[in-house]
PDB file of C-alpha atoms in Angstrom:
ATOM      1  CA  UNK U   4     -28.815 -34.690 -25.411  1.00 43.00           C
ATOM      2  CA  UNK U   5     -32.239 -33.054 -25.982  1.00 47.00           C
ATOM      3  CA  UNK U   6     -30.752 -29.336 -24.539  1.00 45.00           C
ATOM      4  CA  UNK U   7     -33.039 -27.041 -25.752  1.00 46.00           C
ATOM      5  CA  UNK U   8     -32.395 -23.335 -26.556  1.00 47.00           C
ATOM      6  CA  UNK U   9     -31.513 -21.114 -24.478  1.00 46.00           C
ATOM      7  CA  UNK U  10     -30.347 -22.797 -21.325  1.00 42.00           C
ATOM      8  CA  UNK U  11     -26.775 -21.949 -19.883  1.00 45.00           C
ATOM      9  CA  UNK U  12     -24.839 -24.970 -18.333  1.00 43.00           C
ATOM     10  CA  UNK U  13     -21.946 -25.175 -16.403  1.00 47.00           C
ATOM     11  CA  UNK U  14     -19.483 -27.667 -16.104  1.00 46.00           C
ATOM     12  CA  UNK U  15     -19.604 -29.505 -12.638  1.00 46.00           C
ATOM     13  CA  UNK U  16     -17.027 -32.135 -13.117  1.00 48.00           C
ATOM     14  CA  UNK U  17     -14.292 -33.529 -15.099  1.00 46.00           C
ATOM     15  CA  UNK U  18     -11.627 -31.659 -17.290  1.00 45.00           C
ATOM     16  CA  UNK U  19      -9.346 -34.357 -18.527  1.00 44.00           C
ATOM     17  CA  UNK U  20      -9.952 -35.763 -22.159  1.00 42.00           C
ATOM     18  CA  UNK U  21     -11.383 -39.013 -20.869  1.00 38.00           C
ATOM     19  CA  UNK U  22     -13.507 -37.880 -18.057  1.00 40.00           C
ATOM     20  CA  UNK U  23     -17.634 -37.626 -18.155  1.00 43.00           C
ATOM     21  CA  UNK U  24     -18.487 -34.478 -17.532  1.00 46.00           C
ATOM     22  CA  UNK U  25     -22.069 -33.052 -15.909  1.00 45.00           C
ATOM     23  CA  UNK U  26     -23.777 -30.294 -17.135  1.00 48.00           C
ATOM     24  CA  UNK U  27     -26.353 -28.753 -15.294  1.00 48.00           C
ATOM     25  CA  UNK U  28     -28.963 -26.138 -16.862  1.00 47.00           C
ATOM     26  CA  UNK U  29     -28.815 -22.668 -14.782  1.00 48.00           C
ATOM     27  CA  UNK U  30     -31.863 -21.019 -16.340  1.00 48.00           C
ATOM     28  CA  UNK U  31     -35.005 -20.104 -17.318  1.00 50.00           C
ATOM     29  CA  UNK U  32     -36.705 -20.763 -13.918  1.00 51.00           C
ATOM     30  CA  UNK U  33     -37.089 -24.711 -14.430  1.00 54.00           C
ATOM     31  CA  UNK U  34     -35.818 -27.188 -11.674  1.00 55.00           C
ATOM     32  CA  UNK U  35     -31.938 -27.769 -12.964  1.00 52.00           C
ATOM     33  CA  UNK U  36     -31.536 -31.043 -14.277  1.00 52.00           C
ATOM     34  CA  UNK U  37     -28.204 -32.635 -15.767  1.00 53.00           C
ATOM     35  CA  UNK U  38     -27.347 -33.667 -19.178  1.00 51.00           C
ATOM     36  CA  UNK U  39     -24.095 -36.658 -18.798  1.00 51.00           C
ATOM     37  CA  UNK U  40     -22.000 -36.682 -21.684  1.00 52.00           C
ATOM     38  CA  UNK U  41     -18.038 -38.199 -23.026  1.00 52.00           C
ATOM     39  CA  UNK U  42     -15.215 -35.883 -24.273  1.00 50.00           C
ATOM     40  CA  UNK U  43     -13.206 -38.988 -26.266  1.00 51.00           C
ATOM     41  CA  UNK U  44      -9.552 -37.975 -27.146  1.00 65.00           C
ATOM     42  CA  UNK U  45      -8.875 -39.072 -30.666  1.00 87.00           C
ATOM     43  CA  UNK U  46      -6.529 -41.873 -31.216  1.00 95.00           C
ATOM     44  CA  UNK U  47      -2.799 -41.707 -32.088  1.00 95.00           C
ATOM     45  CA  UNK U  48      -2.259 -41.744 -35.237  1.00 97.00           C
ATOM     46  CA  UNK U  49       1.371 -43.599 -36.254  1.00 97.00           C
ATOM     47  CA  UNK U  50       3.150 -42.341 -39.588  1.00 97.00           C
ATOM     48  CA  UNK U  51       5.669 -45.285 -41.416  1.00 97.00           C
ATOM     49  CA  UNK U  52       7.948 -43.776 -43.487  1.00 97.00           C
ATOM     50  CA  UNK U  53       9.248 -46.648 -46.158  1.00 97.00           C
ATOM     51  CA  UNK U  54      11.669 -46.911 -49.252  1.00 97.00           C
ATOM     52  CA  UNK U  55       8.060 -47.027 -50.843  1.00 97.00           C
ATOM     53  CA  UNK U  56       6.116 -44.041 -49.674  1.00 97.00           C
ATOM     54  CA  UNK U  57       4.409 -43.005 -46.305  1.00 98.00           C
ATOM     55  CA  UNK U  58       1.815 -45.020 -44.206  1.00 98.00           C
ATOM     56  CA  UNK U  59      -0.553 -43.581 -42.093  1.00 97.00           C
ATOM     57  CA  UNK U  60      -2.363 -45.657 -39.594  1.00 98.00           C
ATOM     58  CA  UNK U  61      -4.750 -45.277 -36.601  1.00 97.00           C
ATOM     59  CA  UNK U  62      -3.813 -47.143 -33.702  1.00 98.00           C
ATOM     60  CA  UNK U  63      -6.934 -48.443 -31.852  1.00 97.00           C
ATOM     61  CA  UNK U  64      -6.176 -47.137 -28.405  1.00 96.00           C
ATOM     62  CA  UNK U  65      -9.905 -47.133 -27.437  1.00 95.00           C
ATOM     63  CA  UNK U  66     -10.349 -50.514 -28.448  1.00 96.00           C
ATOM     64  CA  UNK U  67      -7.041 -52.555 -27.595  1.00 97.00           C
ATOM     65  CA  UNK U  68      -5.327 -50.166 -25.385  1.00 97.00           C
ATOM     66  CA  UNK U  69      -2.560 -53.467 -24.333  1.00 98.00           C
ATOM     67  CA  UNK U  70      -1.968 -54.232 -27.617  1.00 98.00           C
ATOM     68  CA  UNK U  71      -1.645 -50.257 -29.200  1.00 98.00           C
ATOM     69  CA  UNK U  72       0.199 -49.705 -26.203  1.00 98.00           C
ATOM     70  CA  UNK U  73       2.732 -51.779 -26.959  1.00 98.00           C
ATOM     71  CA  UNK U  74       2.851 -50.699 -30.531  1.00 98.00           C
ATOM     72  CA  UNK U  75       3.277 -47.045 -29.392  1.00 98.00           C
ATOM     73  CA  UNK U  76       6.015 -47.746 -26.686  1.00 98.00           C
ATOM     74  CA  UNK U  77       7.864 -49.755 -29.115  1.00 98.00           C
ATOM     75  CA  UNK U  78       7.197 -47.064 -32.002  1.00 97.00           C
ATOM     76  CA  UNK U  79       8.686 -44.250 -29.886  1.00 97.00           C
ATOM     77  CA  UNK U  80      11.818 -46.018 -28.082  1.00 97.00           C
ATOM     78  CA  UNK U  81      12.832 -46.259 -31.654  1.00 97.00           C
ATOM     79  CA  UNK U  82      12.321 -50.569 -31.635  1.00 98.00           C
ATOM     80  CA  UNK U  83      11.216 -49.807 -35.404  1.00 98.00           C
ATOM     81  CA  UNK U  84      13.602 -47.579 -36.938  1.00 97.00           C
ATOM     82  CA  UNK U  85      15.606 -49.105 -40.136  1.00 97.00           C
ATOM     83  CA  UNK U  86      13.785 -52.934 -39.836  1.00 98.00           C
ATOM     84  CA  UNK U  87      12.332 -54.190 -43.376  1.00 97.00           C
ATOM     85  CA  UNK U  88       9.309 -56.188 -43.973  1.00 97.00           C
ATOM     86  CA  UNK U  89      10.918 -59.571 -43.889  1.00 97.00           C
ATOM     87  CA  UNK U  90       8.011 -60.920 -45.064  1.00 97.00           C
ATOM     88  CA  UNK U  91       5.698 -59.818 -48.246  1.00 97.00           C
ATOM     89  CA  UNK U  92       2.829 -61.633 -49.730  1.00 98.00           C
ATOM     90  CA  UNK U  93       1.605 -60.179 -52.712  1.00 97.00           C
ATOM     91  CA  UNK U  94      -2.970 -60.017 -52.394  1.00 97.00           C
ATOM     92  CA  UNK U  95      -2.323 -60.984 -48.410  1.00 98.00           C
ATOM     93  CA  UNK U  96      -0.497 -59.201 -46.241  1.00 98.00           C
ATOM     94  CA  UNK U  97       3.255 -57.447 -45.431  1.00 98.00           C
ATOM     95  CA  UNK U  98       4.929 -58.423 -41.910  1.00 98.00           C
ATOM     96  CA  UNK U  99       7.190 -56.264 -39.978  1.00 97.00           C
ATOM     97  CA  UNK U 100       8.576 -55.965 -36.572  1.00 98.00           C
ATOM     98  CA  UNK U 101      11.535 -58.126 -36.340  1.00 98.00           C
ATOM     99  CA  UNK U 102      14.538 -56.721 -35.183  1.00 98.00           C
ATOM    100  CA  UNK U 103      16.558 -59.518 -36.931  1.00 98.00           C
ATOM    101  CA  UNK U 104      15.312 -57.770 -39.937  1.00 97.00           C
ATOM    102  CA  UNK U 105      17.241 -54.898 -39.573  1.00 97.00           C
ATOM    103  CA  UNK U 106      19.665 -57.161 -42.000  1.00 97.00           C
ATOM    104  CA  UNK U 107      17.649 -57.826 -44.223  1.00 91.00           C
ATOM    105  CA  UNK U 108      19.359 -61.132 -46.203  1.00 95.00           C
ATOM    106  CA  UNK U 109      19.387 -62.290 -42.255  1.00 97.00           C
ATOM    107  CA  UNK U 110      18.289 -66.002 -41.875  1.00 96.00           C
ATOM    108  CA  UNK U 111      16.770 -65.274 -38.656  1.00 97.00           C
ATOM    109  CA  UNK U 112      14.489 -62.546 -40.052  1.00 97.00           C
ATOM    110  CA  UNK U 113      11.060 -63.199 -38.585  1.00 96.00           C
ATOM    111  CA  UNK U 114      12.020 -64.902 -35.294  1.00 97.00           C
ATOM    112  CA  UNK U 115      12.641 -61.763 -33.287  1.00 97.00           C
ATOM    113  CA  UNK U 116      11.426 -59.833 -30.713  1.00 98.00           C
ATOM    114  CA  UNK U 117      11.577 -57.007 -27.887  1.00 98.00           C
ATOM    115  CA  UNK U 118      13.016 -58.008 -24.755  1.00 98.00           C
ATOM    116  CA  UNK U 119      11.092 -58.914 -21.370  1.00 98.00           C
ATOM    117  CA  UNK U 120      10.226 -55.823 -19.783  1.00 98.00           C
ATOM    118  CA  UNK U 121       7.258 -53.636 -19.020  1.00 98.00           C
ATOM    119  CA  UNK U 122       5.029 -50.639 -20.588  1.00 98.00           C
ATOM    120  CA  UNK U 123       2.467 -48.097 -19.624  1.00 97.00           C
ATOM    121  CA  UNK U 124      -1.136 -48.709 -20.724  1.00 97.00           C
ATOM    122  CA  UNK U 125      -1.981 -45.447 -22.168  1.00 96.00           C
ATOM    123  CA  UNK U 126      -5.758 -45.784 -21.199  1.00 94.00           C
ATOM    124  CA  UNK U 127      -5.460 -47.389 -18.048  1.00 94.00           C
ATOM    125  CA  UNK U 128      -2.147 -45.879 -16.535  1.00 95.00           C
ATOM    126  CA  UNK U 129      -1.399 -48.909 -15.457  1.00 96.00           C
ATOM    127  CA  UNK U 130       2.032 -51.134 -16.074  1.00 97.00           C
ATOM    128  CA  UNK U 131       1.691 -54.013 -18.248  1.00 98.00           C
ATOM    129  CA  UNK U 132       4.531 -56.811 -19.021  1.00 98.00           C
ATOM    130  CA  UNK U 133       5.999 -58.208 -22.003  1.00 98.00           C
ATOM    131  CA  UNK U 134       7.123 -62.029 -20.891  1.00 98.00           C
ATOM    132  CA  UNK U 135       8.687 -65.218 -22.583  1.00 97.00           C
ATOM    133  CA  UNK U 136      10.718 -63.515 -25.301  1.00 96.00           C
ATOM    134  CA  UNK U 137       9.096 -59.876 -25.685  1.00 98.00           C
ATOM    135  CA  UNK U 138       5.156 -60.989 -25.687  1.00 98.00           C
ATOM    136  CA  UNK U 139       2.638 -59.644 -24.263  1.00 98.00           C
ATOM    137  CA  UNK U 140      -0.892 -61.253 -23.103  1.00 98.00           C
ATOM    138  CA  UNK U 141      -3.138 -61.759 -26.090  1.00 98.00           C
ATOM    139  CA  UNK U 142      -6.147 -59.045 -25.773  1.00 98.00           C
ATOM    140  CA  UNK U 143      -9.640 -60.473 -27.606  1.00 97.00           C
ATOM    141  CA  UNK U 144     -12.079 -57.679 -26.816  1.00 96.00           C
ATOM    142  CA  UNK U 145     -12.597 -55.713 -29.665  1.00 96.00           C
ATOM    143  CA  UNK U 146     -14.274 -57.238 -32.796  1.00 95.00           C
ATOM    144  CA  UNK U 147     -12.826 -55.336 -35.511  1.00 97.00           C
ATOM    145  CA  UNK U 148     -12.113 -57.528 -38.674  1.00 98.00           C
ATOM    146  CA  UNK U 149      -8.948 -58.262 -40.737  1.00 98.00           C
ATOM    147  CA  UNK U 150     -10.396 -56.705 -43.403  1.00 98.00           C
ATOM    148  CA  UNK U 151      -7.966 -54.772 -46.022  1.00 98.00           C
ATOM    149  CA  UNK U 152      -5.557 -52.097 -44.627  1.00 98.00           C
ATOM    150  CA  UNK U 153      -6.102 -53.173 -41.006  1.00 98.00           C
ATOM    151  CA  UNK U 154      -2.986 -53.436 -38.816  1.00 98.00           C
ATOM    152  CA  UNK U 155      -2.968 -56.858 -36.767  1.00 98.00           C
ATOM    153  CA  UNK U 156      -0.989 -59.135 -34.325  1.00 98.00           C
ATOM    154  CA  UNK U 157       1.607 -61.516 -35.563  1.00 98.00           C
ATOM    155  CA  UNK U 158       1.969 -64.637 -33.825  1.00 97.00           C
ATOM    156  CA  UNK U 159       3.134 -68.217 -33.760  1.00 95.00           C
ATOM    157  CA  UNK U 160      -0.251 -69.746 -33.094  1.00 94.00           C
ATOM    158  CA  UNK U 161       0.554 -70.083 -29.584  1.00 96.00           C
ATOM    159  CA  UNK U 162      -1.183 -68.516 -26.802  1.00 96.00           C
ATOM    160  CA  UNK U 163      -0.078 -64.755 -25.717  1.00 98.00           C
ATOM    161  CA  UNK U 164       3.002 -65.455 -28.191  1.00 98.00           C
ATOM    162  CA  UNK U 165       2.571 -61.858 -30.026  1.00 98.00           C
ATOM    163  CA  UNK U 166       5.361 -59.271 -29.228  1.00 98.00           C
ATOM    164  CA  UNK U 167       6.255 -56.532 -31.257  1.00 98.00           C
ATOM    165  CA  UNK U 168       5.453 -58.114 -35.469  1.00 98.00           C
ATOM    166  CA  UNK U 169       2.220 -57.106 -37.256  1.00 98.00           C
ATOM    167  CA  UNK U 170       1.292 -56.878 -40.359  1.00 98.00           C
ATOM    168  CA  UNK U 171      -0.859 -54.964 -42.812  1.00 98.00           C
ATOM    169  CA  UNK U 172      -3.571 -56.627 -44.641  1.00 98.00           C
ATOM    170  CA  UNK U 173      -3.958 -55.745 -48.614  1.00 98.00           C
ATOM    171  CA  UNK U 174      -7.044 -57.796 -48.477  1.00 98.00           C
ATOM    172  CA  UNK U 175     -10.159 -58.842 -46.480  1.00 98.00           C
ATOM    173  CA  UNK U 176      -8.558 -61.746 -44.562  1.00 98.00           C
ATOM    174  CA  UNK U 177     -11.756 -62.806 -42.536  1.00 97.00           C
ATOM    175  CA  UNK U 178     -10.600 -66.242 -41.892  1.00 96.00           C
ATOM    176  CA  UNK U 179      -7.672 -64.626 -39.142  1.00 98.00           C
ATOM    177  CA  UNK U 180      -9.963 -62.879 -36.841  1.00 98.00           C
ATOM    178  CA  UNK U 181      -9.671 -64.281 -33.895  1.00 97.00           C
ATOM    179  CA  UNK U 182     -13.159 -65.027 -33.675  1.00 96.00           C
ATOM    180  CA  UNK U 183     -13.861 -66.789 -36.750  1.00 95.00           C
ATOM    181  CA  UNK U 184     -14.210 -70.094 -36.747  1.00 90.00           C
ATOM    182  CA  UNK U 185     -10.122 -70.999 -38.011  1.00 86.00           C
ATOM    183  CA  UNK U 186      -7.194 -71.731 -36.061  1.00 89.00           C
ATOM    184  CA  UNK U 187      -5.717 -68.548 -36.548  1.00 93.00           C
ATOM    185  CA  UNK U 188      -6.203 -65.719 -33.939  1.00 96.00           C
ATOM    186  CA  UNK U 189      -4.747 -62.284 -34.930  1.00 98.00           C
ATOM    187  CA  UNK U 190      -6.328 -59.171 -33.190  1.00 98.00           C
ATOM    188  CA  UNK U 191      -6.230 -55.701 -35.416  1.00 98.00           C
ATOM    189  CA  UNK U 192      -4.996 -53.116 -33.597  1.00 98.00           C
ATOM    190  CA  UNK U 193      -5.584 -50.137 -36.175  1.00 98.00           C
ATOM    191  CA  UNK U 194      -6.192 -49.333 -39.694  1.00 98.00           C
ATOM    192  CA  UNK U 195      -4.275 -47.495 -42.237  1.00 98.00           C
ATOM    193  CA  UNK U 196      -5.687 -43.965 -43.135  1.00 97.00           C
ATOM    194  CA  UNK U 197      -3.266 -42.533 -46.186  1.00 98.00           C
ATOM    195  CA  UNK U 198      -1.301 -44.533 -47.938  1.00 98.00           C
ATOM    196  CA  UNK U 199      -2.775 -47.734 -48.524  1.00 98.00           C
ATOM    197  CA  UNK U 200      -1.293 -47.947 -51.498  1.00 98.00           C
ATOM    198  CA  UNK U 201       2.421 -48.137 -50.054  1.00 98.00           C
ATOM    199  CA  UNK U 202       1.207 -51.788 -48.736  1.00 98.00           C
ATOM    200  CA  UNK U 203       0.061 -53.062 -51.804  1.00 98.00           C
ATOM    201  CA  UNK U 204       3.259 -51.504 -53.325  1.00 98.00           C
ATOM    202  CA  UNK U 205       5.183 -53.089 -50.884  1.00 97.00           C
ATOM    203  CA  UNK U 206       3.333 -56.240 -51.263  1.00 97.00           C
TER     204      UNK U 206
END
């Protein structure tokens, strides 16, 4: 922020994790002035314990907070304990998030969801809904890729028709972002940190 030695500052506002805080310079016999600057609380990080090893993944709070919401209300009510991947593509992707799956020779693996209900927005406080079977509204704002080891949206192609199945890519799948130029529009929510290898395993 250009500070330069020797000047004291003291906090005028702001003591959450997500608030801006001012700091004004108390010395050295200058007019004060104020340096403006963001205290960013990491984001969650979300640990998968498979058959096959441990996932780590960062959940993209700060960039989807709707979507990683979601993912971290249904992660800690337990929604995700004991379902398999119903569906594994080896050099694509592995889907999960079906609670059909929790059997998983089930015919109807794949076609489940949460039910309708509602969840806090961790970034905004504020109550969002899951609607029409367990979705919730599709959120395009953030630009990351589905490049390999992302976590993304599953969805039937349909409008705000995601709900509580992603998937982890084990390669650069370009051609899902929901910004290319494809029918396919899958926003990535996070991005596997340790164990990347698990997925391909998996896959």
């Amino acid at each position: 922020a250009g500070v330069r030695p020797g000047y004291v500052f003291q906090t005028l506002q702001g003591s959450d994790a997500y608030d801006i805080s001012k700091l004004k310079a108390l010395t050295k016999g200058e007019e004060p002035y104020e340096v403006t600057f963001g205290m960013v609380q990491g984001n969650p990080v979300a640990v998968m314990e498979t058959s096959m090893g441990e996932i780590e993944a960062e959940i993209f709070l700060d960039r989807v907070p709707r979507t990683a919401s979601n993912f971290i209300d249904l992660a800690k009510t337990g929604f995700y304990d004991g379902v398999h991947f119903h569906r594994v593509i080896p050099n694509f992707m592995v889907q999960f998030g079906c609670p059909n799956a929790r059997d998983p020779f089930s015919p109807y693996a794949g076609t489940g969801g949460p039910e309708d209900g509602s969840f806090t927005n961790l970034a905004t406080d504020q109550p969002e809904k899951r609607f029409n079977g367990g979705n919730i509204q599709d959120e395009f704002i953030s630009d990351d890729s589905n490049s390999a080891g992302t976590l993304s949206m599953a969805n039937t192609g349909q409008a705000n028709s995601g709900g509580s199945q992603f998937f982890i890519n084990v390669k650069d799948n370009t051609f899902l972002d929901w910004f290319s130029r494809g029918d396919s529009r899958h926003p990535v929510f996070g991005k596997v940190i340790k164990g990347y290898d698990t997925a391909v395993k998996i896959s």
